[in-house]
Coordinates of C-alpha atoms and ligand atoms in Angstrom, one line a residue:
M9 CA -7.1 22.1 -6.7
L10 CA -5.0 23.8 -4.0
L11 CA -1.3 22.9 -3.5
H12 CA -0.1 23.0 0.1
K13 CA 3.4 22.2 1.2
T14 CA 3.2 22.9 5.0
A15 CA 1.4 21.0 7.8
R16 CA 0.1 24.4 9.1
E17 CA -1.7 25.2 5.8
V18 CA -3.3 21.7 5.6
S19 CA -4.4 21.7 9.2
A20 CA -5.9 25.2 8.8
Y21 CA -7.8 24.1 5.6
V22 CA -9.2 21.0 7.3
Y23 CA -10.2 23.0 10.4
E24 CA -12.3 25.4 8.2
V25 CA -13.9 22.6 6.2
Q26 CA -14.9 20.5 9.3
K27 CA -16.1 23.7 11.2
N28 CA -18.6 24.1 8.4
G29 CA -19.9 20.5 9.0
L30 CA -18.2 19.1 5.9
S31 CA -16.3 15.8 5.8
V32 CA -12.7 15.3 4.7
G33 CA -11.3 12.2 3.0
F34 CA -7.6 11.5 2.8
V35 CA -5.5 9.5 0.4
P36 CA -1.8 9.2 1.3
T37 CA 0.5 8.2 -1.6
M38 CA 4.1 8.2 -2.6
G39 CA 3.3 9.6 -6.0
A40 CA 4.0 8.2 -9.5
L41 CA 0.3 8.0 -9.6
H42 CA -1.5 5.3 -11.5
H43 CA -5.1 4.0 -11.9
G44 CA -4.9 2.3 -8.5
H45 CA -4.3 5.6 -6.7
I46 CA -6.9 7.4 -8.8
S47 CA -9.5 4.7 -7.9
L48 CA -8.8 5.5 -4.2
I49 CA -9.2 9.3 -4.9
N50 CA -12.4 8.8 -6.8
R51 CA -13.9 6.7 -4.0
A52 CA -12.8 9.3 -1.4
C53 CA -14.5 12.0 -3.6
K54 CA -17.8 10.0 -3.6
E55 CA -17.8 9.6 0.2
N56 CA -16.5 13.0 1.4
D57 CA -17.1 16.7 0.8
R58 CA -13.4 17.4 0.4
V59 CA -10.5 15.2 -0.5
I60 CA -6.8 15.6 0.3
C61 CA -4.2 13.6 -1.5
S62 CA -0.6 13.6 -0.2
I63 CA 2.5 12.8 -2.2
F64 CA 5.4 12.0 0.0
V65 CA 8.2 9.4 -0.6
N66 CA 8.6 8.5 3.0
P67 CA 12.4 7.8 3.6
T68 CA 11.8 6.0 7.0
Q69 CA 9.9 3.2 5.3
F70 CA 12.7 2.2 2.9
N71 CA 15.1 -0.3 4.5
N72 CA 17.1 -0.3 1.3
P73 CA 18.7 3.1 0.2
D74 CA 19.0 1.9 -3.4
D75 CA 15.2 1.2 -3.4
L76 CA 14.6 4.7 -2.1
S77 CA 16.8 6.4 -4.7
K78 CA 15.3 4.3 -7.6
Y79 CA 11.7 5.0 -6.4
P80 CA 9.9 6.7 -9.4
R81 CA 9.0 10.4 -9.0
D82 CA 6.9 12.4 -11.4
F83 CA 5.5 15.5 -9.7
Y84 CA 4.4 17.3 -12.9
G85 CA 2.6 14.2 -14.3
D86 CA 1.0 13.6 -10.9
F87 CA -0.2 17.2 -10.6
Q88 CA -1.9 16.9 -14.0
K89 CA -3.6 13.6 -13.2
L90 CA -4.9 14.9 -9.9
K91 CA -6.3 18.1 -11.5
Q92 CA -8.5 15.8 -13.6
T93 CA -10.1 14.3 -10.4
N94 CA -12.3 16.1 -7.8
C95 CA -9.4 16.1 -5.4
S96 CA -9.5 19.4 -3.4
V97 CA -5.9 19.6 -2.0
L98 CA -2.6 18.2 -2.9
F99 CA -0.4 18.0 0.2
Y100 CA 3.2 17.9 -1.0
P101 CA 5.5 18.3 2.1
N102 CA 9.2 18.0 2.3
V103 CA 11.0 15.7 4.7
S104 CA 11.6 18.3 7.4
E105 CA 7.9 19.2 7.4
I106 CA 6.9 15.6 8.3
Y107 CA 9.9 14.8 10.5
P108 CA 10.9 17.9 12.5
E109 CA 13.8 17.4 14.8
S110 CA 11.5 16.9 17.8
S111 CA 9.9 13.8 16.2
E112 CA 8.9 11.1 18.6
G113 CA 10.4 7.6 18.7
D114 CA 9.2 4.1 17.6
I115 CA 5.6 2.9 17.6
E116 CA 5.1 -0.6 18.8
I117 CA 3.7 -2.9 16.0
G118 CA 4.1 -6.4 17.5
Y119 CA 3.4 -9.6 15.5
L120 CA 2.7 -7.8 12.1
N121 CA 6.3 -6.6 12.2
T122 CA 7.7 -10.1 12.4
V123 CA 6.0 -11.8 9.3
L124 CA 6.0 -11.3 5.5
E125 CA 6.8 -7.7 4.7
G126 CA 7.7 -7.0 8.4
K127 CA 10.2 -9.9 8.3
H128 CA 11.7 -9.2 4.9
R129 CA 11.8 -5.4 5.1
P130 CA 13.1 -4.8 8.6
G131 CA 12.1 -1.3 9.8
H132 CA 9.6 -0.8 7.0
F133 CA 6.4 -0.8 9.1
K134 CA 8.0 1.4 11.8
G135 CA 8.4 3.9 9.1
V136 CA 4.9 3.4 7.8
A137 CA 3.5 3.8 11.3
M138 CA 5.5 6.9 12.0
V139 CA 4.4 8.6 8.8
I140 CA 0.7 7.6 9.1
K141 CA 0.6 8.8 12.7
R142 CA 2.1 12.1 11.7
F143 CA -0.3 12.5 8.7
F144 CA -3.4 11.6 10.7
E145 CA -2.4 14.2 13.3
I146 CA -1.8 16.9 10.7
V147 CA -4.8 16.1 8.4
K148 CA -7.3 14.7 11.0
P149 CA -9.4 13.3 8.2
D150 CA -12.8 11.8 8.8
R151 CA -11.9 8.9 6.5
A152 CA -8.6 7.6 5.0
Y153 CA -8.3 5.3 2.0
F154 CA -5.8 2.5 1.6
G155 CA -5.3 -0.1 -1.1
L156 CA -5.7 -3.8 -0.2
K157 CA -2.8 -4.4 -2.6
D158 CA -0.7 -3.5 0.5
Y159 CA -2.8 -5.7 2.7
Q160 CA -0.4 -6.0 5.6
Q161 CA 0.1 -2.2 5.5
Y162 CA -3.7 -1.8 5.7
L163 CA -3.7 -4.1 8.8
V164 CA -0.8 -2.1 10.4
V165 CA -2.6 1.2 9.8
N166 CA -5.8 -0.1 11.3
Q167 CA -3.9 -1.3 14.3
I168 CA -2.0 1.9 15.0
N169 CA -5.2 4.0 14.3
S170 CA -7.0 2.1 17.1
N171 CA -4.1 1.6 19.5
L172 CA -3.1 5.3 19.4
G173 CA -6.7 6.4 19.3
L174 CA -6.2 8.5 16.2
G175 CA -10.0 8.3 15.5
V176 CA -9.9 8.0 11.7
N177 CA -12.3 5.7 9.7
V178 CA -9.7 3.6 7.8
I179 CA -11.2 2.2 4.6
G180 CA -9.6 -0.7 2.5
C181 CA -10.1 -0.4 -1.3
Q182 CA -9.8 -3.3 -3.8
T183 CA -6.7 -3.8 -5.9
L184 CA -6.8 -2.4 -9.4
R185 CA -5.0 -4.6 -12.0
E186 CA -3.8 -4.5 -15.5
G187 CA -5.6 -6.6 -18.1
S188 CA -3.0 -9.3 -17.6
G189 CA -3.8 -9.4 -13.8
L190 CA -0.6 -7.6 -12.8
A191 CA -1.4 -5.4 -9.8
R192 CA -0.9 -1.7 -10.7
S193 CA 2.0 -0.3 -8.9
S194 CA 4.3 2.7 -9.3
R195 CA 7.2 0.2 -9.4
N196 CA 5.8 -1.3 -12.7
R197 CA 7.2 1.8 -14.4
L198 CA 10.7 0.5 -13.7
L199 CA 10.0 -2.8 -15.6
S200 CA 10.8 -3.4 -19.2
K201 CA 8.0 -4.6 -21.6
E202 CA 9.3 -8.1 -21.1
G203 CA 9.5 -7.7 -17.4
K204 CA 5.9 -6.6 -17.2
E205 CA 5.0 -9.7 -19.2
V206 CA 6.9 -11.9 -16.8
A207 CA 5.5 -10.2 -13.7
K208 CA 2.0 -11.7 -14.5
I209 CA 3.3 -14.7 -12.7
F210 CA 2.5 -13.2 -9.3
F211 CA -1.3 -13.0 -10.0
E212 CA -1.3 -16.3 -11.9
C213 CA 0.2 -18.1 -8.9
L214 CA -2.3 -16.5 -6.6
V215 CA -5.2 -17.5 -8.8
E216 CA -3.8 -21.1 -9.1
A217 CA -3.5 -21.2 -5.3
R218 CA -7.2 -20.2 -5.1
E219 CA -8.1 -23.0 -7.5
M220 CA -6.0 -25.6 -5.5
I221 CA -7.0 -24.5 -2.0
F222 CA -9.7 -27.2 -1.3
K223 CA -8.0 -30.0 -3.3
H224 CA -4.4 -29.8 -2.2
S225 CA -2.4 -29.3 1.0
I226 CA -0.7 -25.9 1.7
A227 CA 2.7 -27.6 1.3
E228 CA 1.7 -28.8 -2.2
I229 CA 0.5 -25.3 -3.2
K230 CA 3.7 -23.7 -1.9
Q231 CA 5.8 -26.2 -3.8
H232 CA 3.8 -25.5 -7.0
V233 CA 4.4 -21.7 -6.7
S234 CA 8.0 -22.2 -5.9
D235 CA 8.4 -24.5 -9.0
R236 CA 6.6 -21.9 -11.2
F237 CA 9.0 -19.1 -10.2
R238 CA 12.0 -21.4 -10.5
S239 CA 11.0 -22.2 -14.1
S240 CA 11.4 -18.5 -15.1
D241 CA 14.8 -16.9 -15.4
L242 CA 13.7 -13.3 -14.9
C243 CA 11.8 -13.6 -11.6
E244 CA 12.8 -14.6 -8.1
L245 CA 10.4 -15.6 -5.3
E246 CA 11.0 -14.0 -1.9
Y247 CA 8.1 -15.5 -0.1
F248 CA 4.7 -17.1 -0.8
E249 CA 2.6 -17.7 2.3
I250 CA -1.0 -18.7 3.0
T251 CA -2.3 -16.8 6.1
E252 CA -5.2 -16.1 8.3
A253 CA -6.7 -13.0 6.8
R254 CA -7.4 -11.1 10.0
T255 CA -4.1 -11.7 11.8
L256 CA -1.7 -12.8 9.0
A257 CA -0.9 -15.9 11.1
I258 CA 0.9 -18.3 8.7
L259 CA -1.1 -21.5 8.1
D260 CA 0.1 -25.0 7.5
N261 CA -3.5 -26.2 7.2
I262 CA -6.9 -24.6 7.0
P263 CA -8.9 -24.5 10.2
P264 CA -12.7 -24.5 9.7
E265 CA -14.4 -21.1 9.2
T266 CA -11.2 -19.2 8.6
S267 CA -10.8 -16.4 6.1
V268 CA -7.6 -17.0 4.1
V269 CA -5.3 -14.7 2.1
A270 CA -2.3 -15.7 0.1
C271 CA 0.6 -13.1 0.1
V272 CA 3.5 -13.1 -2.4
A273 CA 6.7 -11.1 -2.8
G274 CA 9.5 -11.3 -5.2
Y275 CA 11.7 -9.7 -7.8
V276 CA 11.5 -9.1 -11.6
E277 CA 14.5 -7.4 -13.1
N278 CA 15.6 -6.5 -9.6
I279 CA 12.4 -4.6 -8.9
R280 CA 10.6 -5.8 -5.8
L281 CA 6.9 -6.6 -6.3
I282 CA 4.1 -7.7 -3.9
D283 CA 0.6 -9.0 -4.3
N284 CA -2.1 -10.9 -2.5
L285 CA -5.5 -12.6 -3.0
I286 CA -8.3 -13.7 -0.8
L287 CA -8.4 -17.5 -1.2
I288 CA -11.3 -18.1 1.2
P289 CA -13.5 -15.0 2.1
Ligands
AMP1 P1 1.9 4.0 -2.7 O1 2.0 5.3 -3.5 O2 2.4 2.8 -3.4 O3 2.3 4.2 -1.3 O4 0.3 3.7 -2.6 C1 -0.6 4.7 -2.1 C2 -1.9 4.0 -1.8 O5 -2.4 3.5 -3.0 C3 -1.7 2.8 -0.8 O6 -2.8 2.8 0.1 C4 -1.7 1.6 -1.8 O7 -2.2 0.4 -1.2 C5 -2.7 2.1 -2.8 N1 -2.5 1.3 -4.1 C6 -1.3 1.1 -4.7 N2 -1.5 0.3 -5.8 C7 -2.8 0.1 -5.8 C8 -3.7 -0.7 -6.7 N3 -3.1 -1.4 -7.7 N4 -5.0 -0.8 -6.5 C9 -5.5 -0.1 -5.4 N5 -4.8 0.6 -4.5 C10 -3.5 0.7 -4.7

């Protein structure tokens, strides 16, 4: 596996690969790699001739400086894990490589910026859009792989990819979970053993919502979830919403023939966690 730290090296690598008629898959990450990341890399390796994984803790997508400084980093461990996959290149740029002084301004995101993660983390998706645009322009992959664990991010990436004509085939990959149902996340490393146990509540509530969806009103389901979180001292609910899967429009009732996804965010031991589940495909 090659290690590249500059945009110039990565662009030159991809140019050579694609010139020879081979395809390039891209998996952007913020490191502290876990099985969820590795599942994206393995899928990219199956579907492409060469795979590039990036590790870049993107400062522009953190609205909270404390969250940025606490974000787990483990370059050595990540490098070892990647070497055991078929990943061809690790792209590990520094901040000035991604954001040179001449960087352009904001990218318009619209409605997705006003709900759920967009509403609760002001500026977050502007930062995601900026970094993804820059990465897609540097790497110019044939395909890029994103986890559906960050469902709203997946929708934002699709939107900017098509609005800006970036020409990448954006692929959503299913969420990998622990045996307990807890979605795998780099942030889980920051939880104590007890915290991890308590954090199961996110997935449990999503599954309960799926069981309730045809028998109860949305208001009743939201009340149930809010009661479940209130009964636990160690966790705090930030939002639980039932939404239209394509647009993330927030629903008060279920219109016929609508795909529905439930999205949840909250805190365990001051660590912010998110999850989601398709309630009606
Ligand atoms: P991150 O390093 O958290 O920015 O994640 C990098 C990529 O991995 C994003 O596309 C995430 O959605 C994806 N990802 C994170 N956790 C999981 C998971 N548990 N299962 C599948 N994909 C994931």
